[in-house]
Coordinates of C-alpha atoms in Angstrom, one line a residue:
M905 CA 18.7 44.5 -26.1
L906 CA 18.6 42.5 -22.9
A907 CA 15.7 43.2 -20.5
A908 CA 16.5 44.7 -17.2
P909 CA 16.5 42.2 -14.3
V910 CA 13.6 42.2 -11.9
P911 CA 14.6 44.4 -8.9
P912 CA 14.9 42.7 -5.5
I913 CA 12.4 43.3 -2.7
P914 CA 12.7 46.9 -1.5
A915 CA 14.4 47.5 1.9
H916 CA 11.2 48.5 3.8
P917 CA 9.0 45.6 2.8
L918 CA 11.9 43.3 3.6
L919 CA 12.3 44.8 7.0
V920 CA 8.5 44.5 7.7
F921 CA 8.5 40.9 6.5
L922 CA 11.5 39.9 8.7
L923 CA 9.8 41.5 11.7
Q924 CA 6.5 39.8 11.0
A925 CA 8.1 36.4 10.6
G926 CA 10.4 36.8 13.6
L927 CA 7.7 38.1 16.0
L928 CA 5.1 35.5 14.8
L929 CA 7.6 32.7 15.2
A930 CA 8.8 33.9 18.7
L931 CA 5.3 34.2 20.0
A932 CA 4.2 30.9 18.4
I933 CA 7.2 29.1 20.1
L934 CA 6.4 30.7 23.4
L935 CA 2.7 30.0 23.4
G936 CA 3.3 26.6 21.9
R937 CA 5.5 25.7 24.8
L938 CA 2.8 27.0 27.2
A939 CA 0.2 24.9 25.4
E940 CA 2.4 21.8 25.9
R941 CA 2.8 22.6 29.6
L942 CA -1.0 22.6 29.7
R943 CA -1.0 19.2 28.0
M944 CA -2.2 20.5 24.7
P945 CA -0.4 20.2 21.4
A946 CA 1.8 23.1 20.3
I947 CA -0.6 24.0 17.5
V948 CA -3.0 25.4 20.0
G949 CA -0.5 28.0 21.1
E950 CA 0.6 28.7 17.5
L951 CA -2.9 29.5 16.4
T952 CA -3.4 31.7 19.4
A953 CA -0.2 33.6 18.6
G954 CA -1.8 34.9 15.3
V955 CA -5.1 35.7 17.1
L956 CA -3.2 37.9 19.6
L957 CA -1.2 39.7 17.0
G958 CA -4.2 40.1 14.7
P959 CA -7.1 42.6 14.9
S960 CA -8.7 40.8 17.9
L961 CA -6.2 42.2 20.3
F962 CA -3.1 43.9 19.0
G963 CA -4.9 45.6 16.2
W964 CA -7.5 46.9 18.7
L965 CA -5.1 48.0 21.4
A966 CA -2.5 49.6 19.1
P967 CA -4.0 50.2 15.7
G968 CA -1.3 52.5 14.5
L969 CA 1.6 50.1 15.3
S970 CA -0.5 47.2 14.0
G971 CA -1.0 48.9 10.7
W972 CA 2.7 49.5 10.3
L973 CA 3.7 45.9 11.3
L974 CA 0.8 44.2 9.5
P975 CA -0.2 46.5 6.6
A976 CA -3.2 45.7 4.6
Q977 CA -1.3 45.7 1.3
P978 CA -1.7 42.3 -0.4
E979 CA 1.8 42.3 -1.7
Q980 CA 3.2 42.6 1.8
A981 CA 0.9 40.0 3.3
H982 CA 1.6 37.6 0.5
L983 CA 5.3 37.4 1.5
L984 CA 4.3 35.9 4.8
D985 CA 1.6 33.7 3.2
A986 CA 4.2 32.3 0.8
V987 CA 6.5 31.1 3.6
G988 CA 3.5 29.6 5.4
Q989 CA 2.3 27.8 2.3
V990 CA 5.7 26.2 1.7
G991 CA 5.6 25.0 5.3
V992 CA 2.1 23.5 5.2
L993 CA 2.7 21.7 1.9
V994 CA 5.9 20.1 3.2
L995 CA 4.1 19.3 6.5
V996 CA 1.3 17.5 4.6
G997 CA 3.8 15.7 2.4
L998 CA 5.7 14.5 5.5
T999 CA 2.4 13.3 6.9
G1000 CA 1.8 11.3 3.8
I1001 CA 5.3 9.7 4.2
E1002 CA 4.2 8.5 7.7
M1003 CA 1.1 6.7 6.2
D1004 CA 1.2 2.9 6.4
L1005 CA -0.3 1.9 3.1
R1006 CA -0.3 -1.8 3.9
M1007 CA -2.5 -1.1 6.9
L1008 CA -4.8 1.1 4.8
R1009 CA -5.1 -1.6 2.1
R1010 CA -6.1 -4.0 4.8
R1011 CA -8.6 -1.6 6.4
G1012 CA -9.5 0.4 3.4
H1013 CA -13.2 -0.4 3.7
T1014 CA -13.2 1.1 7.2
A1015 CA -11.6 4.3 5.9
V1016 CA -14.2 4.5 3.1
R1017 CA -17.1 4.0 5.5
V1018 CA -15.8 6.6 8.0
S1019 CA -15.2 9.2 5.2
V1020 CA -18.5 8.7 3.5
A1021 CA -20.5 8.9 6.7
G1022 CA -18.3 11.8 8.0
L1023 CA -19.0 13.6 4.8
L1024 CA -22.8 13.0 4.2
V1025 CA -24.1 13.6 7.8
P1026 CA -22.5 17.1 8.3
L1027 CA -23.3 18.0 4.7
A1028 CA -27.0 17.3 5.2
L1029 CA -27.1 19.0 8.6
G1030 CA -25.3 22.0 7.1
I1031 CA -27.7 22.3 4.3
G1032 CA -30.6 22.1 6.7
L1033 CA -29.0 24.8 8.9
G1034 CA -28.3 27.1 5.9
F1035 CA -32.0 28.1 5.3
P1036 CA -32.7 29.6 8.7
L1037 CA -29.2 31.0 9.0
A1038 CA -29.6 32.9 5.7
R1039 CA -32.8 34.6 7.0
L1040 CA -31.3 35.3 10.4
L1041 CA -28.1 37.0 9.2
D1042 CA -29.5 38.6 6.0
V1043 CA -26.8 37.0 3.7
P1044 CA -26.2 38.5 0.3
G1045 CA -26.8 36.8 -3.0
D1046 CA -28.6 33.6 -3.8
T1047 CA -29.9 31.7 -0.8
A1048 CA -29.5 28.3 -2.5
V1049 CA -25.8 29.0 -3.1
F1050 CA -25.3 30.1 0.5
V1051 CA -27.1 27.0 1.8
L1052 CA -24.9 24.6 -0.3
F1053 CA -21.9 26.6 0.7
I1054 CA -22.7 26.1 4.4
G1055 CA -23.1 22.4 3.8
V1056 CA -19.7 22.2 2.2
A1057 CA -18.1 24.2 5.0
M1058 CA -19.6 21.8 7.6
C1059 CA -18.2 18.6 5.9
V1060 CA -14.5 19.5 5.3
S1061 CA -11.7 18.4 7.6
A1062 CA -8.3 20.1 7.9
I1063 CA -5.5 17.7 7.0
P1064 CA -2.7 20.2 7.9
V1065 CA -4.2 20.7 11.4
I1066 CA -5.0 17.0 11.9
A1067 CA -1.5 16.1 10.8
K1068 CA 0.2 18.7 13.1
T1069 CA -2.0 17.6 16.0
L1070 CA -1.2 14.0 15.6
L1071 CA 2.6 14.7 15.2
D1072 CA 2.6 17.0 18.3
M1073 CA 0.8 14.2 20.3
R1074 CA 3.1 11.5 18.9
L1075 CA 0.2 9.5 17.6
M1076 CA 1.1 9.2 13.9
H1077 CA 2.1 5.5 14.4
R1078 CA -1.3 4.6 15.7
D1079 CA -3.9 2.9 13.4
I1080 CA -6.6 5.4 14.3
A1081 CA -4.3 8.3 13.2
Q1082 CA -3.7 6.6 9.9
L1083 CA -7.4 6.0 9.4
T1084 CA -8.2 9.6 10.4
L1085 CA -5.9 11.0 7.8
A1086 CA -7.1 8.6 5.1
A1087 CA -10.7 9.4 5.7
G1088 CA -10.0 13.1 6.1
T1089 CA -8.2 13.1 2.7
V1090 CA -11.2 11.6 1.0
D1091 CA -13.5 14.1 2.7
D1092 CA -11.3 17.0 1.6
A1093 CA -11.0 15.8 -2.0
V1094 CA -14.8 15.6 -2.3
G1095 CA -15.2 18.8 -0.3
W1096 CA -13.0 20.7 -2.8
F1097 CA -14.9 19.3 -5.7
L1098 CA -18.2 20.4 -4.1
L1099 CA -16.7 23.9 -3.4
S1100 CA -15.8 24.2 -7.1
V1101 CA -19.4 23.5 -8.0
V1102 CA -20.7 26.0 -5.5
S1103 CA -18.2 28.6 -6.8
A1104 CA -19.4 28.1 -10.3
M1105 CA -23.0 28.6 -9.1
A1106 CA -22.0 31.8 -7.4
V1107 CA -20.6 33.3 -10.6
G1108 CA -23.5 32.0 -12.7
G1109 CA -21.3 29.6 -14.7
L1110 CA -22.4 26.2 -13.5
T1111 CA -22.8 23.7 -16.4
G1112 CA -22.8 20.0 -16.5
W1113 CA -19.5 19.8 -18.4
K1114 CA -17.8 21.9 -15.8
V1115 CA -18.9 19.6 -13.0
G1116 CA -17.8 16.6 -15.1
L1117 CA -14.4 18.3 -15.8
A1118 CA -13.8 18.9 -12.1
L1119 CA -14.6 15.2 -11.3
A1120 CA -12.4 14.1 -14.2
Y1121 CA -9.4 16.1 -12.8
L1122 CA -9.8 14.4 -9.5
I1123 CA -9.8 10.9 -11.0
L1124 CA -6.9 11.9 -13.3
V1125 CA -4.7 13.0 -10.4
V1126 CA -5.2 9.6 -8.6
V1127 CA -4.6 7.6 -11.8
V1128 CA -1.4 9.6 -12.6
A1129 CA -0.2 9.2 -9.0
V1130 CA -0.6 5.4 -9.3
V1131 CA 0.6 4.8 -12.9
I1132 CA 3.3 7.5 -13.4
G1133 CA 4.0 9.0 -10.0
R1134 CA 5.2 5.9 -8.2
P1135 CA 8.0 5.0 -10.7
V1136 CA 9.0 8.7 -10.9
V1137 CA 9.3 8.9 -7.1
R1138 CA 11.2 5.6 -7.0
A1139 CA 13.7 6.9 -9.5
A1140 CA 14.1 10.1 -7.7
M1141 CA 14.7 8.4 -4.4
R1142 CA 17.2 6.0 -6.1
F1143 CA 19.0 9.1 -7.4
A1144 CA 19.1 10.5 -3.8
G1145 CA 20.8 7.3 -2.7
D1146 CA 21.9 6.9 0.9
S1147 CA 22.5 10.7 1.4
P1148 CA 20.0 12.1 4.0
E1149 CA 20.7 15.6 2.5
R1150 CA 19.8 14.6 -1.0
T1151 CA 16.8 12.7 0.3
V1152 CA 15.5 15.7 2.1
A1153 CA 16.1 18.0 -0.9
M1154 CA 14.5 15.5 -3.3
S1155 CA 11.5 14.9 -1.0
A1156 CA 10.8 18.6 -0.6
T1157 CA 11.1 19.1 -4.4
L1158 CA 8.7 16.4 -5.3
I1159 CA 6.1 17.5 -2.7
L1160 CA 6.1 21.1 -3.9
L1161 CA 5.9 20.1 -7.6
A1162 CA 3.0 17.7 -6.8
G1163 CA 1.2 20.5 -5.0
A1164 CA 1.7 22.8 -8.0
G1165 CA 0.2 20.1 -10.2
T1166 CA -3.0 19.8 -8.3
Q1167 CA -3.2 23.5 -7.9
A1168 CA -3.0 24.0 -11.6
L1169 CA -5.9 21.7 -12.1
G1170 CA -8.1 23.7 -9.8
L1171 CA -7.7 21.2 -6.9
E1172 CA -6.0 22.3 -3.6
A1173 CA -2.2 22.0 -3.5
V1174 CA -2.3 20.1 -0.2
F1175 CA -4.1 17.2 -2.0
G1176 CA -1.1 16.8 -4.4
A1177 CA 1.4 17.2 -1.5
F1178 CA -0.3 14.5 0.5
L1179 CA -0.5 12.0 -2.4
C1180 CA 3.2 12.6 -3.2
G1181 CA 4.2 12.0 0.5
M1182 CA 2.3 8.7 0.4
L1183 CA 4.3 7.7 -2.8
I1184 CA 7.6 8.7 -1.2
G1185 CA 6.8 6.6 1.9
S1186 CA 5.7 3.6 -0.2
V1187 CA 9.0 3.3 -2.2
G1188 CA 11.2 2.6 0.8
E1189 CA 10.8 2.5 4.6
H1190 CA 14.1 4.4 4.9
S1191 CA 12.4 7.6 3.7
R1192 CA 10.9 8.1 7.1
V1193 CA 14.3 8.1 8.8
R1194 CA 16.2 10.1 6.2
T1195 CA 13.6 12.9 6.2
A1196 CA 13.9 13.4 9.9
A1197 CA 15.9 16.6 9.5
L1198 CA 13.2 18.1 7.2
R1199 CA 10.6 17.2 9.7
T1200 CA 12.5 19.0 12.4
V1201 CA 12.7 22.2 10.4
V1202 CA 9.1 22.1 9.3
L1203 CA 7.7 21.4 12.8
A1204 CA 10.0 23.9 14.5
V1205 CA 9.9 26.8 12.1
L1206 CA 7.7 26.7 9.0
A1207 CA 4.5 25.1 10.4
P1208 CA 4.4 27.5 13.4
I1209 CA 4.6 30.5 11.1
F1210 CA 1.8 29.1 8.9
F1211 CA -0.6 28.5 11.8
A1212 CA 0.2 31.8 13.4
T1213 CA -0.4 33.5 10.0
A1214 CA -3.8 31.9 9.8
G1215 CA -4.7 33.4 13.2
L1216 CA -4.0 36.9 12.0
R1217 CA -7.1 36.8 9.8
I1218 CA -9.4 36.2 12.8
D1219 CA -11.3 39.1 14.3
L1220 CA -13.3 38.0 17.4
R1221 CA -14.8 41.5 18.0
A1222 CA -17.6 40.6 15.5
L1223 CA -19.0 38.2 18.1
A1224 CA -20.0 41.2 20.3
H1225 CA -23.3 41.3 18.4
P1226 CA -25.8 39.0 20.2
T1227 CA -27.3 37.7 17.0
V1228 CA -24.0 36.8 15.5
L1229 CA -22.9 35.2 18.8
G1230 CA -26.0 33.1 19.0
A1231 CA -25.8 32.0 15.4
A1232 CA -22.1 31.1 15.9
V1233 CA -22.9 28.9 18.9
L1234 CA -25.6 27.1 16.8
V1235 CA -23.4 26.6 13.8
L1236 CA -20.6 25.3 16.1
V1237 CA -22.9 22.8 17.8
I1238 CA -24.2 21.5 14.4
A1239 CA -20.7 21.3 13.0
V1240 CA -19.4 19.3 15.9
V1241 CA -22.4 17.0 16.2
G1242 CA -22.5 16.3 12.5
K1243 CA -18.8 15.4 12.1
F1244 CA -18.8 13.3 15.3
A1245 CA -22.1 11.5 14.4
G1246 CA -20.9 10.7 10.9
A1247 CA -17.4 9.5 11.8
Y1248 CA -18.8 7.5 14.8
L1249 CA -21.5 5.9 12.6
G1250 CA -18.9 4.9 10.0
A1251 CA -16.5 3.5 12.6
R1252 CA -19.2 1.5 14.4
L1253 CA -20.4 0.0 11.1
S1254 CA -16.8 -1.1 10.6
R1255 CA -16.9 -2.8 14.0
L1256 CA -14.4 -0.5 15.6
S1257 CA -14.7 0.0 19.4
R1258 CA -16.6 2.9 20.9
W1259 CA -13.3 4.7 21.9
E1260 CA -11.8 4.1 18.5
A1261 CA -15.0 5.6 16.9
L1262 CA -14.8 8.6 19.3
A1263 CA -11.1 9.2 18.5
L1264 CA -11.9 9.2 14.7
G1265 CA -14.6 11.7 15.3
A1266 CA -12.3 13.9 17.4
G1267 CA -9.6 13.9 14.7
M1268 CA -11.9 14.5 11.8
N1269 CA -13.8 17.3 13.7
A1270 CA -10.8 19.6 13.3
R1271 CA -11.6 22.1 10.5
G1272 CA -8.7 24.4 11.0
V1273 CA -7.0 26.3 8.2
I1274 CA -8.9 24.5 5.5
E1275 CA -12.2 26.0 6.8
V1276 CA -10.5 29.4 6.9
I1277 CA -9.6 29.0 3.2
V1278 CA -13.1 27.9 2.4
A1279 CA -14.5 31.0 4.3
M1280 CA -12.1 33.3 2.4
V1281 CA -13.4 31.8 -0.9
G1282 CA -17.0 32.5 0.2
L1283 CA -16.1 36.1 1.1
R1284 CA -14.3 36.7 -2.2
L1285 CA -17.3 35.3 -4.2
G1286 CA -19.8 37.4 -2.3
I1287 CA -21.5 34.3 -0.7
L1288 CA -20.7 35.4 2.8
N1289 CA -20.9 38.7 4.6
T1290 CA -18.7 39.7 7.6
A1291 CA -20.9 38.0 10.2
T1292 CA -21.1 34.6 8.4
Y1293 CA -17.4 34.7 7.6
T1294 CA -16.6 35.3 11.3
I1295 CA -18.8 32.4 12.3
I1296 CA -17.2 29.9 9.9
V1297 CA -13.7 31.0 11.1
L1298 CA -14.8 30.5 14.7
V1299 CA -15.9 27.0 13.9
A1300 CA -12.4 26.4 12.3
V1301 CA -10.6 27.6 15.4
A1302 CA -12.9 26.0 18.0
T1303 CA -13.0 22.6 16.4
S1304 CA -9.2 22.6 16.1
L1305 CA -8.8 23.5 19.8
M1306 CA -11.3 20.7 20.7
A1307 CA -9.5 18.0 18.9
P1308 CA -6.4 17.5 21.1
P1309 CA -8.0 16.9 24.5
L1310 CA -10.8 14.7 23.0
L1311 CA -8.2 12.7 21.2
R1312 CA -6.1 12.3 24.3
I1313 CA -9.1 11.0 26.3
A1314 CA -10.1 8.5 23.7
M1315 CA -6.7 7.2 22.7
R1316 CA -5.8 6.5 26.4
R1317 CA -8.5 3.7 26.1
V1318 CA -7.3 2.3 22.8
P1319 CA -4.6 -0.4 23.4
V1320 CA -1.3 -0.1 21.5
T1321 CA -0.8 -3.1 19.2
P1322 CA 2.5 -4.8 18.4
E1323 CA 2.2 -3.6 14.8
E1324 CA 1.8 0.0 16.0
E1325 CA 4.8 -0.3 18.3
A1326 CA 6.9 -1.7 15.4
R1327 CA 5.7 1.2 13.3
R1328 CA 6.7 3.7 16.0
C1329 CA 10.2 2.2 16.3
L1330 CA 10.6 2.2 12.5
G1331 CA 9.8 5.9 12.3
A1332 CA 11.8 6.7 15.4
V1333 CA 8.8 8.4 17.0
P1334 CA 9.0 8.9 20.8
A1335 CA 6.2 7.1 22.6
P1336 CA 3.6 9.4 24.2
A1337 CA 3.8 9.4 28.0
S1338 CA 0.3 7.9 28.2
D1339 CA 1.4 4.9 26.1
A1340 CA 3.4 3.4 29.0
A1341 CA 0.2 2.8 30.9
L1342 CA -1.7 1.2 28.0
P1343 CA -2.1 -2.6 27.7
R1344 CA -0.4 -4.4 24.9
N1345 CA -2.4 -6.8 22.7

């Protein structure tokens, strides 16, 4: 006897989902446009859209209507999350396609120095901050686990937010943008590994073989990408041929499957999506041009929904408590100083200019949604309480809002090279307005 088919989504959850997606997208577009008029990337407005529709404002002013539109049932919220996750994975993959691997091979030592310094300095400062913070906010569970968790939270960067910011600012063709993404990718890979170690400590299951297994998975992904992934991607792109439609479909398919692969190994899906994008970009320069339609849909529709959805989980009312507010300011200062100091140190050791070093620090300082994900893991494992969760999310939002203006100030003082101009023309990226006034080397 044949099993009955799975019934489709009921009418009411479908209605609520459509209203959620439509309202979030409409407000994200509106506030994104407003942010652009204020000379900020659209991502600033998109994050703000979620904050306004979340418990910070809408949920406070109209709790009944907010509870109907944004019910607490996980199955309803996960519909919106699924759309956002598809958007952010394809966004990260498209960012990987934009990477210039030849430039990275030539300046790989610089990326390594920046990533190592940008990881170790905030990690050490976060661990040092964790001890007094645990006593001040009366955190639950093991203090040592909490301290290590704060260190990990301080050292991550948000590749989706960095990528969207650089795309909004039309800086993806610049060497600094490429170095920022490369260094941020290394930081995040190590950060997810450390988070898996802290998570094992929290549940009492940390053993040497589990740490070794997590590290082995990380190495395995890189090896498979180089040895197997590249010929597979080349064959897939050859199958797509000269058709932009097939290239878009094949690129999205590969990116999503690569994300599924790293997710299955306990690593974040964005890591696999980014590596896959780099492979797609490496097998043919035409990939950047033929995926333009996919880039338009992601930047205009899917990415705004993702960033607005992230803002829904932020409740700024927790900052009304003076102790929480003071601790939040302290953590934010340490987070910003640590990331800037680390990236700046690594860049200067690589003989980059002062303004290039500051631009790297500004880009890697954005914690964004990755920090929110880390905070949610900490809350789920019982490492964080409501106050510490709110503080970490505040760091994520504040550092993401800081990145665009700081990047703009620094990049105005970094000359555009002929290689960067050629890369811009190849990718059909419009020049930023400020580029016209920059000297050419």
